[in-house]
Each structure stands twice: as C-alpha cells, then as structure tokens.
Amino acid sequence: MKAISRTSTIICVAAIAMVLVALPAQLAAQAVASKSYDRSGGPAMQWSIQVNRVDAGDEELPYFFQVAIYENLLEELNKTEQFKQVFRDGNRNASGVSSLLVLQTTIEKYVPGSETRRAVTTVSGATKLSVRAQLLTRDGKVVIERKVNGNVRFFGDNLRATQNLARNIAKEIKQGRWDLANAPSPGNS
Amino acid sequence: MTHLFVRRNHVGVCFSGALIVRIWGLLLCSSLAALAQSAPPSNIANPPLSIPAMHLLGMKDTKRNCYGTLSIQDNALQFRQRGKPSAQVNTTSIQAIVLGSESKQVGGVPMKLGKAAAPFGSGRIVSLIAHKKHDILTVEYVDSDGGVHGAIFQLAKEQGELVRDSLKARGVSPGSDEDRSTKRSTTEVMDESN
C-alpha cells in the first residue's frame, strides 16, 4: 500500500515538473509568434507605413495641434517596432516600397480645453480629441479603421492630448485585427 | 606783359589741375557712396535675430520641452540648447510658418506641488492668476528626402511675430492656416475669460 502511494507521489511530482518545464517554453514560443505575425496570419514586420498629415476635417483645430499629432504619431509608431520602416508624408523613398500601408487621420471632434480651468475646477476644462484613423493599402483598401480618442482631463497642458491620441492610435494598430484579405502580399509589388 | 602772361598761364594751369582733382574727388565719393549703398543691404534688410524660446517638439536631435535660443542667421533657423550643438533648418526648406497662441500655467512641477499642498484649496486661487499667454510658432519644413517635418516652439507673447516677420523677409511664405489659428486663439481667450 505504502509502495503504491509512494509511486503515485513520484508520478505526480514528475508530472508537475514536466508541466513546469514545458509551460514557459510554450509561452515563449507563443510570444514570439504573436510578435512577428499579426492576427490575420500575415507577417506584420514585413510592412512599412507612411504617416500622412492630419486632416482637420470641419473642425477648427489649431495648426500646431495638427502638427503635434503628426509628429507624435511618427514617434509612437516607431516605438511599437511593428513596422519595417516608418515614412513621413512626402518622403520620396516610400514610393519605391512595395509593402506600404498609409495611415490617414481625420479629426472628427475637437473640444478646446483650458489648463487654467482644469487647475481651478478639476472637473471641467478637458481638451478632447476624437479622430478616425484609417490604415490603407496603396490602392486605397482599408486594412484597419478605428475611431480613437485622446484627452487631457486633469494634469498637463493642452498639447498632451495629442500625445495621448497618438499613443492610442499606435496601440489600436498594434492590437487591432487587420483585414489584409484584399491587400497585395507584402513581397509583391 | 610777359610777366602778366606767365602769371595768367600759371593761374590757368593751377585752375585746371584743381578742377581735375575736384572731379576725381567727386567721382570717388559718388562711387564710394554707390558701393556703400549696394553692398550691405542684405544684412540691413535681414538682420540676424536671436530670442529665448522653448522647443516643444519636432526639431531633429533636440529634446522636447527644453529651453534654449531660437535664432535666424543668414538662411538658417537655429535652435540652440544651452551647452549643446544647435539644430538648424534651412529657410529654403520651410514650407509654412503659422503663429498661434496658448495659455499655460506657470511654475512647472514645483508650483503644482505647492498648489496641491496649499491648505483649504487655496492653490486653486493661485491657479487663477498663475497663468501666462504664449505665442506658439509652428514651422513646417521638408528634409532632403521630401518628408514633411513640423517643429513647434513656445515664445514669449508678441515674440512670435518677430520670428515670423524675419522669416517672411527671407522669402518664407506663411501658412494658409494662419487665419484659423488666429480664430482659435480668440475663442480660447473668450473661453478663459468666462
């Protein structure tokens, strides 16, 4: 009886040890797979991206806000390391890249805030930005489309809203599901 | 007679010599004046400008939100942080300059902490008066590959116009969104006065 229980204990310990050894290796393999491939199965790192200038739409967005969103987008997309190259609007080198996606950002709503009002009241004076971010192929097919917000509610100056917005757009692109069904494969021109 | 002739002849020689010297002097003066007028007008029309500014974002190899000196010399817009090499943009590559304005709280983090620590919410009253309006200068330029860059600087009130005018004098065209930014700054002022 004692021998049976000892054997079962040994088997249990061995099984636990095997699981503990095998699990981290499996998790690491999954992490590598999720990093180098997007959810649609295509290799995300094979794409390059061109960030277009921000379209203010019908909103009266100050010009420096538009420029700040554009510059912050370039920085945040570089930080994600999701793309092979990140091109600026107008960059001639982008025309020679076959696997190029274009990020188009259009302002949908802008509520101008006030840093002073935030500091005095805490609850009012938030700067709010809402944009439609579209990731398009060169021939205009939408790969991903999201409505993204960027606000500054309590602390910080008004331009901080642009930084938050750019970070949220980069996060959406990184985590979102890409519709690459109609897009040309990145290797082909 | 002879004496008279000789004297008259001597006077005539002196007179013609003095005339030639005067004409030469006049020509020399006028040519010098013309040279003085034609040589330095580029420096007089476009004098170098240097003012303290805060770089918010956009200049290559320059930290965000750092203080320094914004200057325009010859055909370059430069931003120099204290003790660091300056970042510069050629005025020929500038596509647009747009001037806006923004009201900000003064004092930075120490002031914020002080206001938070002040008893009975008196820090909020300090916030009401501790704000300052700044000019925001946006410069849009292209790099050698044609890529569009945007640099944003915060300047003391009414200093932005100096930089804009100086750049305009160097042939930079102002941006088309200038009216829009002016409109916005007006709305913000109204908003803050409420």
mmCIF file of N, CA and C in Angstrom, chain A residues 53 56-57 59-68 70-72 74-75 88-93 110 112-122 155-159 162-163, chain B residues 56-58 64-65 95-96 98 100-105 112 115 124 127-128 131 136 138 140 143-152 177 180-181 183-184 187-188 191-192 194:
data_model
loop_
_atom_site.group_PDB
_atom_site.id
_atom_site.type_symbol
_atom_site.label_atom_id
_atom_site.label_comp_id
_atom_site.label_asym_id
_atom_site.label_seq_id
_atom_site.Cartn_x
_atom_site.Cartn_y
_atom_site.Cartn_z
ATOM 1 N N ARG A 53 -0.177 63.626 -43.331
ATOM 2 C CA ARG A 53 -0.507 64.778 -42.481
ATOM 3 C C ARG A 53 -1.956 64.689 -42.014
ATOM 4 N N ALA A 56 -7.767 68.106 -40.805
ATOM 5 C CA ALA A 56 -8.565 68.738 -39.738
ATOM 6 C C ALA A 56 -10.069 68.582 -39.951
ATOM 7 N N GLY A 57 -10.489 68.123 -41.114
ATOM 8 C CA GLY A 57 -11.924 67.974 -41.388
ATOM 9 C C GLY A 57 -12.631 69.307 -41.291
ATOM 10 N N GLU A 59 -13.408 70.639 -38.362
ATOM 11 C CA GLU A 59 -13.130 71.190 -37.038
ATOM 12 C C GLU A 59 -12.100 72.319 -37.109
ATOM 13 N N GLU A 60 -12.244 73.267 -36.207
ATOM 14 C CA GLU A 60 -11.289 74.383 -36.150
ATOM 15 C C GLU A 60 -10.146 74.032 -35.215
ATOM 16 N N LEU A 61 -9.373 73.079 -35.663
ATOM 17 C CA LEU A 61 -8.239 72.618 -34.867
ATOM 18 C C LEU A 61 -7.026 73.504 -35.147
ATOM 19 N N PRO A 62 -6.379 74.034 -34.095
ATOM 20 C CA PRO A 62 -5.187 74.861 -34.333
ATOM 21 C C PRO A 62 -4.131 74.082 -35.103
ATOM 22 N N TYR A 63 -3.378 74.805 -35.897
ATOM 23 C CA TYR A 63 -2.405 74.150 -36.767
ATOM 24 C C TYR A 63 -1.351 73.403 -35.956
ATOM 25 N N PHE A 64 -0.952 73.970 -34.814
ATOM 26 C CA PHE A 64 0.090 73.300 -34.034
ATOM 27 C C PHE A 64 -0.415 71.994 -33.418
ATOM 28 N N PHE A 65 -1.721 71.866 -33.248
ATOM 29 C CA PHE A 65 -2.286 70.591 -32.792
ATOM 30 C C PHE A 65 -2.141 69.539 -33.896
ATOM 31 N N GLN A 66 -2.431 69.949 -35.129
ATOM 32 C CA GLN A 66 -2.304 69.011 -36.260
ATOM 33 C C GLN A 66 -0.870 68.519 -36.392
ATOM 34 N N VAL A 67 0.061 69.460 -36.300
ATOM 35 C CA VAL A 67 1.476 69.102 -36.437
ATOM 36 C C VAL A 67 1.920 68.227 -35.271
ATOM 37 N N ALA A 68 1.438 68.539 -34.068
ATOM 38 C CA ALA A 68 1.812 67.748 -32.888
ATOM 39 C C ALA A 68 1.280 66.310 -33.012
ATOM 40 N N TYR A 70 0.715 64.669 -35.805
ATOM 41 C CA TYR A 70 1.536 64.045 -36.861
ATOM 42 C C TYR A 70 2.896 63.604 -36.312
ATOM 43 N N GLU A 71 3.566 64.499 -35.610
ATOM 44 C CA GLU A 71 4.900 64.190 -35.077
ATOM 45 C C GLU A 71 4.821 63.109 -33.994
ATOM 46 N N ASN A 72 3.797 63.191 -33.142
ATOM 47 C CA ASN A 72 3.645 62.179 -32.086
ATOM 48 C C ASN A 72 3.319 60.804 -32.672
ATOM 49 N N LEU A 74 4.348 59.633 -35.562
ATOM 50 C CA LEU A 74 5.608 59.085 -36.082
ATOM 51 C C LEU A 74 6.442 58.487 -34.954
ATOM 52 N N GLU A 75 6.465 59.195 -33.837
ATOM 53 C CA GLU A 75 7.274 58.717 -32.709
ATOM 54 C C GLU A 75 6.674 57.444 -32.104
ATOM 55 N N ARG A 88 7.663 59.490 -43.424
ATOM 56 C CA ARG A 88 6.919 60.738 -43.297
ATOM 57 C C ARG A 88 6.142 61.010 -44.577
ATOM 58 N N ASP A 89 5.136 61.852 -44.456
ATOM 59 C CA ASP A 89 4.352 62.271 -45.626
ATOM 60 C C ASP A 89 5.299 62.960 -46.619
ATOM 61 N N GLY A 90 5.212 62.576 -47.858
ATOM 62 C CA GLY A 90 6.018 63.212 -48.904
ATOM 63 C C GLY A 90 7.379 62.595 -49.131
ATOM 64 N N ASN A 91 7.761 61.629 -48.308
ATOM 65 C CA ASN A 91 9.082 61.012 -48.460
ATOM 66 C C ASN A 91 9.155 60.244 -49.786
ATOM 67 N N ARG A 92 10.119 60.639 -50.618
ATOM 68 C CA ARG A 92 10.242 60.033 -51.958
ATOM 69 C C ARG A 92 10.618 58.551 -51.878
ATOM 70 N N ASN A 93 11.302 58.147 -50.827
ATOM 71 C CA ASN A 93 11.743 56.747 -50.710
ATOM 72 C C ASN A 93 10.561 55.791 -50.520
ATOM 73 N N TYR A 110 -13.313 68.038 -31.907
ATOM 74 C CA TYR A 110 -12.287 68.697 -31.090
ATOM 75 C C TYR A 110 -12.968 69.628 -30.096
ATOM 76 N N PRO A 112 -11.888 72.306 -27.402
ATOM 77 C CA PRO A 112 -10.747 73.002 -26.804
ATOM 78 C C PRO A 112 -10.902 73.113 -25.298
ATOM 79 N N GLY A 113 -9.853 72.785 -24.601
ATOM 80 C CA GLY A 113 -9.897 72.858 -23.142
ATOM 81 C C GLY A 113 -9.086 74.031 -22.633
ATOM 82 N N SER A 114 -8.944 74.088 -21.333
ATOM 83 C CA SER A 114 -8.163 75.162 -20.726
ATOM 84 C C SER A 114 -7.418 74.607 -19.513
ATOM 85 N N GLU A 115 -6.104 74.773 -19.539
ATOM 86 C CA GLU A 115 -5.282 74.262 -18.445
ATOM 87 C C GLU A 115 -5.634 74.979 -17.138
ATOM 88 N N THR A 116 -5.928 76.268 -17.244
ATOM 89 C CA THR A 116 -6.277 77.045 -16.047
ATOM 90 C C THR A 116 -7.581 76.538 -15.437
ATOM 91 N N ARG A 117 -8.559 76.295 -16.310
ATOM 92 C CA ARG A 117 -9.857 75.819 -15.798
ATOM 93 C C ARG A 117 -9.716 74.438 -15.140
ATOM 94 N N ARG A 118 -8.859 73.611 -15.740
ATOM 95 C CA ARG A 118 -8.618 72.284 -15.143
ATOM 96 C C ARG A 118 -7.980 72.427 -13.768
ATOM 97 N N ALA A 119 -7.014 73.363 -13.685
ATOM 98 C CA ALA A 119 -6.304 73.541 -12.413
ATOM 99 C C ALA A 119 -7.225 74.110 -11.334
ATOM 100 N N VAL A 120 -8.187 74.928 -11.751
ATOM 101 C CA VAL A 120 -9.072 75.570 -10.761
ATOM 102 C C VAL A 120 -10.221 74.650 -10.368
ATOM 103 N N THR A 121 -10.847 74.023 -11.352
ATOM 104 C CA THR A 121 -12.065 73.257 -11.052
ATOM 105 C C THR A 121 -11.853 71.747 -10.971
ATOM 106 N N THR A 122 -10.833 71.230 -11.578
ATOM 107 C CA THR A 122 -10.523 69.795 -11.683
ATOM 108 C C THR A 122 -11.480 69.051 -12.611
ATOM 109 N N PHE A 155 -4.236 66.783 -15.369
ATOM 110 C CA PHE A 155 -2.929 67.442 -15.331
ATOM 111 C C PHE A 155 -2.317 67.525 -16.731
ATOM 112 N N GLY A 156 -1.496 68.532 -16.895
ATOM 113 C CA GLY A 156 -0.766 68.668 -18.153
ATOM 114 C C GLY A 156 -1.357 69.735 -19.047
ATOM 115 N N ASP A 157 -0.560 70.163 -20.018
ATOM 116 C CA ASP A 157 -1.033 71.204 -20.939
ATOM 117 C C ASP A 157 -1.908 70.593 -22.039
ATOM 118 N N ASN A 158 -2.483 71.463 -22.850
ATOM 119 C CA ASN A 158 -3.445 71.003 -23.857
ATOM 120 C C ASN A 158 -2.813 70.086 -24.907
ATOM 121 N N LEU A 159 -1.535 70.338 -25.218
ATOM 122 C CA LEU A 159 -0.877 69.526 -26.253
ATOM 123 C C LEU A 159 -0.688 68.067 -25.828
ATOM 124 N N THR A 162 -2.632 65.434 -27.680
ATOM 125 C CA THR A 162 -2.132 64.900 -28.953
ATOM 126 C C THR A 162 -1.229 63.697 -28.721
ATOM 127 N N GLN A 163 -0.478 63.750 -27.632
ATOM 128 C CA GLN A 163 0.416 62.636 -27.296
ATOM 129 C C GLN A 163 -0.406 61.398 -26.905
ATOM 130 N N LEU B 56 9.075 72.720 -28.185
ATOM 131 C CA LEU B 56 8.049 71.774 -27.729
ATOM 132 C C LEU B 56 8.240 70.413 -28.386
ATOM 133 N N LEU B 57 8.413 70.404 -29.684
ATOM 134 C CA LEU B 57 8.694 69.152 -30.400
ATOM 135 C C LEU B 57 9.090 69.434 -31.845
ATOM 136 N N GLY B 58 9.666 68.431 -32.488
ATOM 137 C CA GLY B 58 9.850 68.469 -33.945
ATOM 138 C C GLY B 58 11.243 68.696 -34.479
ATOM 139 N N ARG B 64 12.476 67.355 -26.204
ATOM 140 C CA ARG B 64 11.173 68.033 -26.125
ATOM 141 C C ARG B 64 11.119 68.899 -24.873
ATOM 142 N N ASN B 65 10.324 69.928 -24.950
ATOM 143 C CA ASN B 65 10.076 70.829 -23.811
ATOM 144 C C ASN B 65 11.365 71.342 -23.163
ATOM 145 N N GLN B 95 8.249 75.301 -45.507
ATOM 146 C CA GLN B 95 7.054 75.393 -46.360
ATOM 147 C C GLN B 95 6.000 76.326 -45.779
ATOM 148 N N ALA B 96 5.911 76.346 -44.464
ATOM 149 C CA ALA B 96 4.878 77.179 -43.834
ATOM 150 C C ALA B 96 5.298 77.592 -42.434
ATOM 151 N N VAL B 98 3.254 79.151 -39.086
ATOM 152 C CA VAL B 98 1.923 79.514 -38.574
ATOM 153 C C VAL B 98 2.055 79.935 -37.110
ATOM 154 N N GLY B 100 0.272 80.799 -33.547
ATOM 155 C CA GLY B 100 -0.918 80.625 -32.719
ATOM 156 C C GLY B 100 -0.610 81.105 -31.316
ATOM 157 N N SER B 101 -1.512 80.855 -30.405
ATOM 158 C CA SER B 101 -1.220 81.230 -29.021
ATOM 159 C C SER B 101 -1.872 80.240 -28.071
ATOM 160 N N GLU B 102 -1.338 80.161 -26.896
ATOM 161 C CA GLU B 102 -1.806 79.176 -25.927
ATOM 162 C C GLU B 102 -1.578 79.738 -24.523
ATOM 163 N N SER B 103 -2.540 79.530 -23.647
ATOM 164 C CA SER B 103 -2.389 79.964 -22.267
ATOM 165 C C SER B 103 -1.938 78.779 -21.420
ATOM 166 N N LYS B 104 -0.887 78.970 -20.646
ATOM 167 C CA LYS B 104 -0.341 77.864 -19.846
ATOM 168 C C LYS B 104 -0.146 78.287 -18.405
ATOM 169 N N GLN B 105 -0.188 77.314 -17.523
ATOM 170 C CA GLN B 105 0.101 77.559 -16.110
ATOM 171 C C GLN B 105 1.607 77.762 -15.947
ATOM 172 N N LYS B 112 3.068 73.263 -9.093
ATOM 173 C CA LYS B 112 1.929 72.334 -8.993
ATOM 174 C C LYS B 112 1.899 71.682 -7.617
ATOM 175 N N LYS B 115 0.821 74.159 -5.019
ATOM 176 C CA LYS B 115 -0.626 74.427 -5.064
ATOM 177 C C LYS B 115 -1.409 73.270 -4.459
ATOM 178 N N ARG B 124 -5.976 76.535 -5.757
ATOM 179 C CA ARG B 124 -6.831 76.797 -6.925
ATOM 180 C C ARG B 124 -6.903 78.291 -7.240
ATOM 181 N N SER B 127 -3.914 79.232 -9.006
ATOM 182 C CA SER B 127 -4.002 78.818 -10.423
ATOM 183 C C SER B 127 -4.723 79.850 -11.282
ATOM 184 N N LEU B 128 -5.690 80.528 -10.650
ATOM 185 C CA LEU B 128 -6.466 81.534 -11.397
ATOM 186 C C LEU B 128 -5.588 82.662 -11.928
ATOM 187 N N HIS B 131 -1.182 82.061 -14.608
ATOM 188 C CA HIS B 131 -1.116 81.560 -15.996
ATOM 189 C C HIS B 131 -0.637 82.666 -16.914
ATOM 190 N N ILE B 136 2.747 80.484 -29.967
ATOM 191 C CA ILE B 136 3.188 79.159 -30.424
ATOM 192 C C ILE B 136 3.518 79.279 -31.917
ATOM 193 N N THR B 138 4.678 77.480 -35.262
ATOM 194 C CA THR B 138 4.797 76.184 -35.927
ATOM 195 C C THR B 138 5.529 76.372 -37.249
ATOM 196 N N GLU B 140 6.785 74.359 -40.584
ATOM 197 C CA GLU B 140 6.692 73.116 -41.362
ATOM 198 C C GLU B 140 7.791 73.135 -42.410
ATOM 199 N N ASP B 143 12.614 67.587 -45.407
ATOM 200 C CA ASP B 143 14.005 67.138 -45.343
ATOM 201 C C ASP B 143 14.519 66.830 -46.750
ATOM 202 N N SER B 144 15.719 66.294 -46.831
ATOM 203 C CA SER B 144 16.330 66.054 -48.141
ATOM 204 C C SER B 144 15.583 64.996 -48.952
ATOM 205 N N ASP B 145 14.817 64.114 -48.265
ATOM 206 C CA ASP B 145 14.039 63.082 -48.971
ATOM 207 C C ASP B 145 12.632 63.564 -49.328
ATOM 208 N N GLY B 146 12.300 64.761 -48.937
ATOM 209 C CA GLY B 146 10.968 65.297 -49.233
ATOM 210 C C GLY B 146 9.960 65.043 -48.128
ATOM 211 N N GLY B 147 10.395 64.394 -47.048
ATOM 212 C CA GLY B 147 9.494 64.110 -45.921
ATOM 213 C C GLY B 147 9.148 65.375 -45.151
ATOM 214 N N VAL B 148 7.878 65.465 -44.773
ATOM 215 C CA VAL B 148 7.408 66.677 -44.082
ATOM 216 C C VAL B 148 7.688 66.576 -42.582
ATOM 217 N N HIS B 149 8.254 67.631 -42.028
ATOM 218 C CA HIS B 149 8.505 67.735 -40.587
ATOM 219 C C HIS B 149 7.734 68.938 -40.048
ATOM 220 N N GLY B 150 7.427 68.883 -38.782
ATOM 221 C CA GLY B 150 6.814 70.046 -38.132
ATOM 222 C C GLY B 150 7.508 70.309 -36.813
ATOM 223 N N ALA B 151 7.931 71.539 -36.613
ATOM 224 C CA ALA B 151 8.574 71.896 -35.349
ATOM 225 C C ALA B 151 7.725 72.958 -34.656
ATOM 226 N N ILE B 152 7.557 72.805 -33.347
ATOM 227 C CA ILE B 152 6.722 73.749 -32.601
ATOM 228 C C ILE B 152 7.559 74.403 -31.495
ATOM 229 N N ASP B 177 -3.054 78.384 -43.000
ATOM 230 C CA ASP B 177 -3.947 78.195 -41.849
ATOM 231 C C ASP B 177 -3.783 79.293 -40.798
ATOM 232 N N ARG B 180 -6.971 80.591 -39.345
ATOM 233 C CA ARG B 180 -7.620 79.618 -38.483
ATOM 234 C C ARG B 180 -7.041 79.670 -37.074
ATOM 235 N N SER B 181 -5.711 79.761 -36.993
ATOM 236 C CA SER B 181 -5.080 79.779 -35.670
ATOM 237 C C SER B 181 -5.449 81.053 -34.914
ATOM 238 N N LYS B 183 -8.207 82.677 -35.241
ATOM 239 C CA LYS B 183 -9.589 82.494 -34.836
ATOM 240 C C LYS B 183 -9.664 81.689 -33.542
ATOM 241 N N ARG B 184 -8.832 80.644 -33.510
ATOM 242 C CA ARG B 184 -8.855 79.747 -32.370
ATOM 243 C C ARG B 184 -8.348 80.453 -31.109
ATOM 244 N N THR B 187 -11.009 82.477 -29.643
ATOM 245 C CA THR B 187 -12.029 81.713 -28.922
ATOM 246 C C THR B 187 -11.497 81.273 -27.567
ATOM 247 N N GLU B 188 -10.199 80.942 -27.526
ATOM 248 C CA GLU B 188 -9.647 80.493 -26.260
ATOM 249 C C GLU B 188 -9.621 81.622 -25.243
ATOM 250 N N ASP B 191 -12.952 81.954 -23.960
ATOM 251 C CA ASP B 191 -13.243 80.816 -23.131
ATOM 252 C C ASP B 191 -12.630 80.980 -21.735
ATOM 253 N N GLU B 192 -11.412 81.512 -21.705
ATOM 254 C CA GLU B 192 -10.719 81.649 -20.432
ATOM 255 C C GLU B 192 -11.255 82.800 -19.600
ATOM 256 N N ASN B 194 -14.322 83.508 -19.294
ATOM 257 C CA ASN B 194 -15.586 83.095 -18.672
ATOM 258 C C ASN B 194 -15.343 82.456 -17.313
#
